[in-house]
Coordinates of C-alpha atoms and ligand atoms in Angstrom, one line a residue:
X224 CA 0.0 0.0 0.0
X225 CA 1.3 3.4 -0.9
X226 CA 1.9 5.6 2.2
X227 CA 3.3 9.0 2.6
X228 CA 5.0 10.8 5.4
X229 CA 3.2 13.9 6.9
X230 CA 5.0 16.3 9.2
X231 CA 2.6 17.6 11.8
X232 CA 4.2 20.8 13.0
X233 CA 3.1 22.5 16.2
X234 CA 1.8 26.0 15.7
X235 CA 3.7 28.1 18.1
X236 CA 1.3 29.6 20.7
X237 CA 0.7 33.2 21.7
X238 CA 2.4 32.8 25.1
X239 CA 5.8 31.7 23.8
X240 CA 8.4 32.9 26.4
X241 CA 11.7 32.2 27.9
X242 CA 11.2 31.2 31.5
X243 CA 14.1 28.8 31.8
X244 CA 11.8 25.9 32.8
X245 CA 13.7 23.0 31.4
X246 CA 16.5 21.6 33.5
X247 CA 19.1 19.8 31.4
X248 CA 18.2 21.9 28.3
X249 CA 21.1 24.3 27.9
X250 CA 19.4 26.8 25.6
X251 CA 16.4 27.1 27.9
X252 CA 18.6 27.9 30.8
X253 CA 20.7 30.4 29.0
X254 CA 17.8 32.4 27.6
X255 CA 15.9 32.5 30.9
X256 CA 14.1 35.9 31.4
X257 CA 15.2 37.3 28.0
X258 CA 12.4 38.8 25.8
X259 CA 10.8 36.5 23.3
X260 CA 8.7 37.3 20.3
X261 CA 5.7 35.1 20.0
X262 CA 4.8 36.7 16.7
X263 CA 8.3 36.1 15.2
X264 CA 8.3 32.5 16.6
X265 CA 5.0 31.6 15.0
X266 CA 5.9 33.1 11.7
X267 CA 9.3 31.3 11.7
X268 CA 7.4 28.0 12.4
X269 CA 5.0 28.7 9.6
X270 CA 7.8 29.6 7.1
X271 CA 9.3 26.2 7.8
X272 CA 6.0 24.4 7.2
X273 CA 5.7 26.4 3.9
X274 CA 9.2 25.4 2.9
X275 CA 8.5 21.7 3.5
X276 CA 5.2 21.9 1.8
X277 CA 6.8 23.6 -1.3
X278 CA 9.3 20.7 -1.4
X279 CA 6.3 18.4 -2.0
X280 CA 6.5 16.7 1.4
X281 CA 3.3 16.0 3.4
X282 CA 2.6 18.8 5.8
X283 CA -0.1 19.3 8.5
X284 CA -0.5 21.5 11.6
X285 CA -1.2 20.7 15.2
X286 CA -3.0 23.5 17.1
X287 CA -1.3 25.1 20.2
X288 CA -2.8 24.0 23.5
X289 CA -4.9 26.6 25.3
X290 CA -2.8 28.6 27.7
X291 CA -2.8 29.7 30.4
X292 CA -3.9 26.5 32.1
X293 CA -5.3 27.9 35.3
X294 CA -6.8 24.5 36.2
X295 CA -3.2 23.5 37.0
X296 CA -2.9 26.3 39.6
X297 CA -6.4 25.5 40.9
X298 CA -5.4 21.9 41.4
X299 CA -2.6 23.1 43.6
X300 CA -5.0 25.0 45.8
X301 CA -4.9 28.5 44.3
X302 CA -8.2 30.2 43.8
X303 CA -10.0 33.4 42.9
X304 CA -10.3 35.5 39.8
X305 CA -7.8 35.4 37.0
X306 CA -5.9 38.3 38.5
X307 CA -5.9 36.7 42.0
X308 CA -4.8 33.4 40.6
X309 CA -1.9 35.1 38.8
X310 CA -0.9 37.1 41.8
X311 CA -1.1 34.3 44.3
X312 CA 0.8 31.8 42.1
X313 CA 3.5 34.3 41.2
X314 CA 4.0 35.3 44.8
X315 CA 4.4 31.6 45.7
X316 CA 6.6 30.7 42.8
X317 CA 7.1 32.5 39.4
X318 CA 7.9 29.0 38.0
X319 CA 4.4 27.7 38.7
X320 CA 2.9 30.7 36.9
X321 CA 5.2 30.3 33.9
X322 CA 4.4 26.6 33.8
X323 CA 0.7 27.2 33.1
X324 CA 1.6 29.7 30.4
X325 CA 4.3 27.6 28.7
X326 CA 4.0 27.2 24.9
X327 CA 6.2 24.1 25.1
X328 CA 3.6 22.0 23.3
X329 CA 4.9 23.6 20.1
X330 CA 7.5 20.8 20.0
X331 CA 5.3 18.2 18.7
X332 CA 8.1 15.6 18.4
X333 CA 7.3 15.3 22.1
X334 CA 3.5 15.0 21.6
X335 CA 3.4 11.3 20.9
X336 CA 5.0 8.2 19.4
X337 CA 3.5 7.1 16.2
X338 CA 3.8 3.7 14.5
X339 CA 2.4 3.5 10.9
X340 CA 0.0 0.7 10.2
X341 CA 2.6 -1.2 8.2
X342 CA 4.6 -1.8 11.4
X343 CA 1.6 -2.9 13.6
X344 CA 0.2 -6.4 13.9
X345 CA -3.5 -5.2 13.7
X346 CA -2.7 -2.8 10.8
X347 CA -4.0 0.2 12.6
X348 CA -2.0 3.4 12.9
X349 CA -1.0 3.6 16.6
X350 CA -0.4 6.8 18.5
X351 CA 0.7 7.0 22.1
X352 CA 0.6 10.6 23.5
X353 CA 3.6 11.2 25.7
X354 CA 3.1 11.6 29.4
X355 CA 6.1 14.1 29.6
X356 CA 6.3 13.3 33.3
X357 CA 9.8 14.5 33.7
X358 CA 9.3 18.3 33.7
X359 CA 6.5 20.1 35.6
X360 CA 5.5 22.5 32.8
X361 CA 5.4 19.7 30.2
X362 CA 3.6 17.1 32.4
X363 CA 0.4 19.2 32.0
X364 CA 0.3 18.9 28.2
X365 CA -0.9 15.3 27.7
X366 CA -4.6 15.5 28.5
X367 CA -5.1 18.2 25.9
X368 CA -2.7 16.7 23.4
X369 CA -4.7 13.4 23.7
X370 CA -7.9 15.3 23.1
X371 CA -6.6 17.1 20.0
X372 CA -5.1 13.9 18.5
X373 CA -8.3 12.1 19.1
X374 CA -10.2 14.9 17.3
X375 CA -7.8 14.8 14.3
X376 CA -7.5 11.0 14.1
X377 CA -11.1 10.2 15.1
X378 CA -11.7 7.3 12.7
X379 CA -11.8 4.3 14.9
X380 CA -11.4 1.9 12.0
X381 CA -8.0 3.4 11.1
X382 CA -6.4 4.9 14.1
X383 CA -5.8 3.9 17.7
X384 CA -4.9 6.9 19.9
X385 CA -4.0 5.3 23.2
X386 CA -4.1 6.8 26.6
X387 CA -0.6 8.1 27.6
X388 CA 1.4 5.8 29.9
X389 CA 0.7 6.4 33.6
X390 CA 2.4 9.6 34.8
X391 CA 5.1 8.1 36.8
X392 CA 8.9 8.7 36.9
X393 CA 9.6 5.1 36.1
X394 CA 7.5 5.4 33.0
X395 CA 8.7 8.8 31.8
X396 CA 8.0 9.1 28.1
X397 CA 8.9 12.0 25.7
X398 CA 7.4 10.7 22.5
X399 CA 8.9 10.6 19.1
X400 CA 12.0 12.7 20.1
X401 CA 13.3 9.3 21.2
X402 CA 11.9 7.2 18.3
X403 CA 13.1 6.8 14.7
X404 CA 11.9 4.6 11.9
X405 CA 14.2 3.1 9.3
X406 CA 13.0 1.4 6.1
X407 CA 13.9 1.5 2.4
X408 CA 10.7 3.5 1.8
X409 CA 8.2 5.1 4.2
X410 CA 5.5 2.7 2.8
X411 CA 7.2 -0.4 3.8
X412 CA 7.1 -1.9 7.3
X413 CA 10.2 -0.5 9.1
X414 CA 12.6 -1.1 11.9
X415 CA 11.5 1.0 14.9
X416 CA 14.4 2.4 17.0
X417 CA 13.4 3.4 20.6
X418 CA 16.1 5.2 22.5
X419 CA 15.9 5.5 26.3
X420 CA 18.0 7.4 28.8
X421 CA 17.8 5.0 31.8
X422 CA 16.4 1.7 32.9
X423 CA 14.2 2.6 35.8
X424 CA 14.0 -1.0 36.9
X425 CA 17.7 -1.5 37.4
X426 CA 19.2 1.1 39.7
X427 CA 22.7 -0.2 39.0
X428 CA 22.4 0.4 35.2
X429 CA 24.2 3.3 33.6
X430 CA 22.5 6.7 33.9
X431 CA 23.4 10.4 33.7
X432 CA 24.8 11.9 36.8
X433 CA 24.0 15.6 36.2
X434 CA 20.8 16.0 34.2
X435 CA 17.7 13.8 34.1
X436 CA 17.2 10.9 31.7
X437 CA 13.8 11.8 30.3
X438 CA 12.9 8.5 28.6
X439 CA 12.8 5.2 30.4
X440 CA 13.4 1.7 29.0
X441 CA 10.1 0.6 30.6
X442 CA 8.2 3.3 28.7
X443 CA 9.8 2.6 25.3
X444 CA 9.2 -1.1 25.5
X445 CA 5.6 -0.6 26.7
X446 CA 4.9 1.5 23.7
X447 CA 6.5 -1.0 21.2
X448 CA 4.4 -3.7 22.9
X449 CA 1.1 -1.8 22.9
X450 CA 1.6 -0.7 19.2
X451 CA 2.0 -4.4 18.3
X452 CA 5.3 -4.1 16.6
X453 CA 6.9 -7.5 16.0
X454 CA 9.9 -8.1 18.3
X455 CA 12.3 -8.5 15.4
X456 CA 11.4 -5.0 14.2
X457 CA 12.1 -3.3 17.5
X458 CA 15.5 -2.0 18.3
X459 CA 16.2 -0.6 21.8
X460 CA 19.2 1.7 22.2
X461 CA 20.4 3.5 25.3
X462 CA 21.5 7.1 25.1
X463 CA 25.1 7.8 26.2
X464 CA 24.8 9.2 29.7
X465 CA 27.7 11.6 28.9
X466 CA 25.7 13.1 26.1
X467 CA 22.7 13.6 28.4
X468 CA 25.0 15.4 30.9
X469 CA 26.3 17.6 28.0
X470 CA 22.8 18.8 27.2
X471 CA 21.4 16.0 24.9
X472 CA 18.1 15.8 26.8
X473 CA 16.4 14.0 23.9
X474 CA 17.9 11.6 21.4
X475 CA 16.8 13.8 18.5
X476 CA 19.5 16.3 19.6
X477 CA 22.2 13.7 18.6
X478 CA 20.7 11.5 15.9
X479 CA 18.2 11.7 13.0
X480 CA 17.0 9.0 10.7
X481 CA 14.8 8.9 7.6
X482 CA 14.1 5.9 5.4
X483 CA 17.5 4.3 4.7
X484 CA 19.7 7.1 6.2
X485 CA 20.8 7.4 9.8
X486 CA 23.0 10.3 11.0
X487 CA 24.5 10.4 14.5
X488 CA 27.3 11.7 16.6
X489 CA 29.8 9.1 17.8
X490 CA 28.8 9.8 21.4
X491 CA 25.1 9.3 20.9
X492 CA 24.6 5.8 22.3
X493 CA 26.1 3.4 24.9
X494 CA 28.2 0.7 23.4
X495 CA 27.8 2.5 20.0
X496 CA 30.1 0.6 17.7
X497 CA 28.5 -2.8 18.6
X498 CA 24.9 -1.4 18.6
X499 CA 25.2 0.2 15.2
X500 CA 26.8 -2.9 13.7
X501 CA 23.9 -4.9 15.0
X502 CA 21.5 -2.3 13.6
X503 CA 23.0 -2.5 10.2
X504 CA 22.9 -6.3 10.3
X505 CA 19.3 -6.4 11.2
X506 CA 18.4 -3.8 8.5
X507 CA 20.3 -5.9 5.9
X508 CA 18.4 -9.0 7.0
X509 CA 15.0 -7.3 7.0
X510 CA 15.4 -5.4 3.7
X511 CA 18.4 -6.7 1.8
X512 CA 19.3 -3.2 0.8
X513 CA 21.8 -0.7 2.1
X514 CA 21.5 1.4 5.2
X515 CA 23.5 4.6 5.1
X516 CA 24.8 5.2 8.6
X517 CA 26.8 8.5 8.8
X518 CA 28.6 9.0 12.0
X519 CA 30.4 12.3 13.0
X520 CA 33.3 12.0 15.3
X521 CA 33.9 14.3 18.2
X522 CA 37.0 15.6 16.4
X523 CA 34.7 16.7 13.5
X524 CA 32.0 18.1 15.8
X525 CA 32.5 18.4 19.5
X526 CA 29.6 17.4 21.6
X527 CA 29.1 21.0 22.8
X528 CA 28.9 22.1 19.2
X529 CA 26.4 19.4 18.4
X530 CA 24.3 20.8 21.2
X531 CA 24.7 24.4 20.3
X532 CA 24.3 24.0 16.5
X533 CA 21.5 21.3 16.7
X534 CA 22.9 19.7 13.6
X535 CA 21.2 16.4 14.5
X536 CA 17.9 18.1 15.2
X537 CA 17.8 19.0 11.5
X538 CA 14.7 17.7 9.7
X539 CA 15.6 15.0 7.1
X540 CA 12.8 14.6 4.5
X541 CA 12.4 12.6 1.3
X542 CA 11.3 14.7 -1.7
X543 CA 8.9 13.3 -4.3
X544 CA 12.0 12.7 -6.6
X545 CA 13.3 10.2 -3.9
X546 CA 16.2 12.3 -2.9
X547 CA 16.5 13.9 0.6
X548 CA 16.8 17.4 1.9
X549 CA 18.3 18.2 5.3
X550 CA 16.6 21.2 6.9
X551 CA 19.0 22.7 9.4
X552 CA 18.7 25.6 11.8
X553 CA 20.7 28.7 10.8
X554 CA 23.0 27.9 13.8
X555 CA 24.5 25.1 11.7
X556 CA 25.5 27.5 9.0
X557 CA 27.2 29.8 11.6
X558 CA 29.1 27.0 13.3
X559 CA 32.2 26.1 11.1
X560 CA 32.3 22.5 12.4
X561 CA 28.6 21.8 11.8
X562 CA 28.7 23.5 8.4
X563 CA 31.7 21.3 7.4
X564 CA 29.6 18.2 8.5
X565 CA 26.8 19.3 6.2
X566 CA 29.3 19.7 3.3
X567 CA 30.7 16.2 4.0
X568 CA 27.1 14.8 3.9
X569 CA 26.3 16.1 0.4
X570 CA 29.7 15.2 -1.0
X571 CA 29.4 11.5 0.2
X572 CA 27.5 8.7 -1.4
X573 CA 24.0 8.8 0.2
X574 CA 20.5 10.0 -0.7
X575 CA 21.0 13.5 0.8
X576 CA 21.7 16.0 -2.0
X577 CA 20.4 19.2 -0.5
X578 CA 21.0 21.1 2.7
X579 CA 19.1 24.3 3.7
X580 CA 19.4 26.6 6.7
X581 CA 16.3 28.1 8.1
X582 CA 15.8 30.8 10.8
X583 CA 14.1 29.2 13.8
X584 CA 15.9 31.1 16.5
X585 CA 12.8 31.8 18.6
X586 CA 12.3 28.1 19.1
X587 CA 16.0 27.3 19.2
X588 CA 16.5 29.6 22.1
X589 CA 14.3 27.3 24.1
X590 CA 16.1 24.2 22.9
X591 CA 13.7 23.3 20.0
X592 CA 15.1 22.9 16.5
X593 CA 13.5 21.9 13.2
X594 CA 12.9 18.3 14.1
X595 CA 11.5 19.1 17.5
X596 CA 8.8 21.1 15.9
X597 CA 7.3 18.2 13.9
X598 CA 5.6 14.9 14.6
X599 CA 6.0 12.4 11.7
X600 CA 3.0 10.4 10.7
X601 CA 3.2 8.0 7.8
X602 CA -0.3 7.4 6.4
X603 CA -1.8 5.3 3.6
X604 CA -4.1 7.1 1.1
X605 CA -7.1 5.7 2.9
X606 CA -5.9 7.0 6.3
X607 CA -5.2 10.4 4.7
X608 CA -8.8 10.5 3.5
X609 CA -10.0 9.6 7.0
X610 CA -8.1 12.1 9.1
X611 CA -9.5 15.6 9.9
X612 CA -8.9 17.6 6.7
X613 CA -8.9 21.0 8.3
X614 CA -5.3 20.6 9.6
X615 CA -3.8 19.7 6.2
X616 CA -1.4 22.5 5.0
X617 CA -2.1 24.4 1.8
X618 CA -1.3 27.7 0.3
X619 CA -4.6 29.1 1.5
X620 CA -4.2 27.7 5.1
X621 CA -0.8 29.2 5.2
X622 CA -2.1 32.6 4.3
X623 CA -4.9 32.4 6.9
X624 CA -2.5 31.3 9.6
X625 CA -0.1 34.1 8.9
X626 CA -3.0 36.7 9.1
X627 CA -4.2 35.0 12.3
X628 CA -0.7 35.4 13.9
X629 CA -0.4 39.0 12.7
X630 CA -3.8 39.8 14.3
X631 CA -3.5 37.9 17.5
X632 CA 0.2 37.7 18.7
X633 CA 2.4 40.2 20.6
X634 CA 5.7 41.3 19.2
X635 CA 7.4 40.8 22.5
X636 CA 6.9 39.0 25.8
X637 CA 9.1 38.9 28.9
X638 CA 8.2 36.4 31.7
X639 CA 6.9 39.3 33.9
X640 CA 4.2 40.0 31.2
X641 CA 2.7 36.7 32.2
X642 CA 1.2 38.6 35.1
X643 CA -0.8 40.8 32.8
X644 CA -4.5 39.5 32.8
X645 CA -4.9 41.0 29.3
X646 CA -2.7 38.2 28.0
X647 CA -5.3 35.7 29.2
X648 CA -8.0 37.3 27.1
X649 CA -5.8 37.7 24.0
X650 CA -4.6 34.0 24.2
X651 CA -8.1 32.7 24.6
X652 CA -9.4 34.8 21.7
X653 CA -6.6 33.5 19.5
X654 CA -7.4 29.9 20.2
X655 CA -11.1 30.5 19.6
X656 CA -10.5 32.0 16.2
X657 CA -8.0 29.2 15.3
X658 CA -10.7 26.6 15.9
X659 CA -12.7 28.2 13.1
X660 CA -9.7 28.3 10.7
X661 CA -8.9 24.6 11.4
X662 CA -12.5 23.6 11.5
X663 CA -12.1 21.9 14.8
X664 CA -14.7 22.1 17.6
X665 CA -14.1 25.2 19.8
X666 CA -14.7 23.1 22.9
X667 CA -11.9 20.7 21.9
X668 CA -9.3 23.5 21.4
X669 CA -10.5 25.4 24.5
X670 CA -10.5 22.1 26.3
X671 CA -13.1 23.4 28.7
Ligands
SUG285 O1 11.2 19.9 26.6 N1 12.0 23.3 26.0 C1 11.6 21.9 25.5 C2 12.4 21.7 24.2 C3 11.9 20.4 23.5 C4 12.7 20.1 22.3 N2 12.1 18.9 21.7 C5 12.9 17.9 21.2 N3 14.1 17.8 21.3 N4 12.2 17.0 20.5 C6 12.0 20.9 26.5 O2 13.1 21.0 27.1 C7 11.7 25.2 27.4 C8 10.6 26.0 28.1 C9 11.1 27.1 28.9 O3 12.2 27.1 29.4 O4 10.3 28.0 29.2 C10 11.3 23.8 27.0 O5 10.3 23.3 27.5

């Protein structure tokens, strides 16, 4: 069956700000309290979607979650009018207030793990929304994300949108940021690579010493099992704890795969040489065709430069002519080592023949590059016809969304602006009018 990959990009919400909420995410910590521009952020995100769409690659949008989420503050015992809630929560802890305003749901690579029907025993397309239980501000995303995904993939004969795994440290799950699929073509059943940061059931196993491991082996294997992926198509890899401690909080900060290409840094995984040899052998056995593994050494690109340039968070896509484009953040062009790596990539024998650099600085400053901003969903033609059509990208949707951002977003926001009750009204109005543009029920997007 012919299937096509769609990139579901998160529309960046009107409260995008730099509150330094994400421990272990170097960019988030270093931009803390600096001014952000929600308008520029959303327009940069839309420009990337337009670029991917113009390449002829499948493109869709996921709506931002309604923020602020005052229910979170109420569940912690704060009460009163909007203004009172804001003042009380801020007085207690500015972090709590910032958490319920965070636009972190823009990074839809963390929204869910998706297995295309070709990989699943029951031939349904399986989606597990991520519980994101590792960080406070992200742990409140999953109920609304699940609702949105169920509204978009509502056809019960085609899609299974599971409940997230229980919100528990031992089951911490960060979605597709730690999941890659390799196959000669998107249409074919693939090898699914699940990468975890720690084995929560074995306290003696290797784990980072400074920053948290945000994905557990228990969560990764549970998702592979509930999606019904055959054991010989599941590959479990552990992140190198040294990389996590250097700021590689998700595996998509240090490796990226697409069809028959897998790019990674030499310090991405534990026991890397053996693991990659095994991966290559399994790929050969399954598909009898070449897998291009391109590894970059620490001498070519130091770990710190991999983290600051986000080379491996580039988005690797297959164009309709079968060749691949690597969509990098501008930071890769500005970093001489990272730029040299991209030059090596196009010069070598592999399907990548184009590298482009896009400005996504607003998201990058919070640790989110091109690949963080999109959730990949491979769908058959029948599934495409059965999903909600209002989120499918087009020239006209692009124009409507640009106008919507221009009309509803502020040019600048500092964390102190989160105390302004007018921002509540502006944000709710924006989400309400977006529901009409995407033809989704207002009550779903407002998540009343
Ligand atoms: O979870 N940043 C996000 C970035 C997520 C990037 N996603 C992938 N690598 N797939 C995070 O750390 C920062 C929010 C703040 O500081 O206000 C933040 O949540």
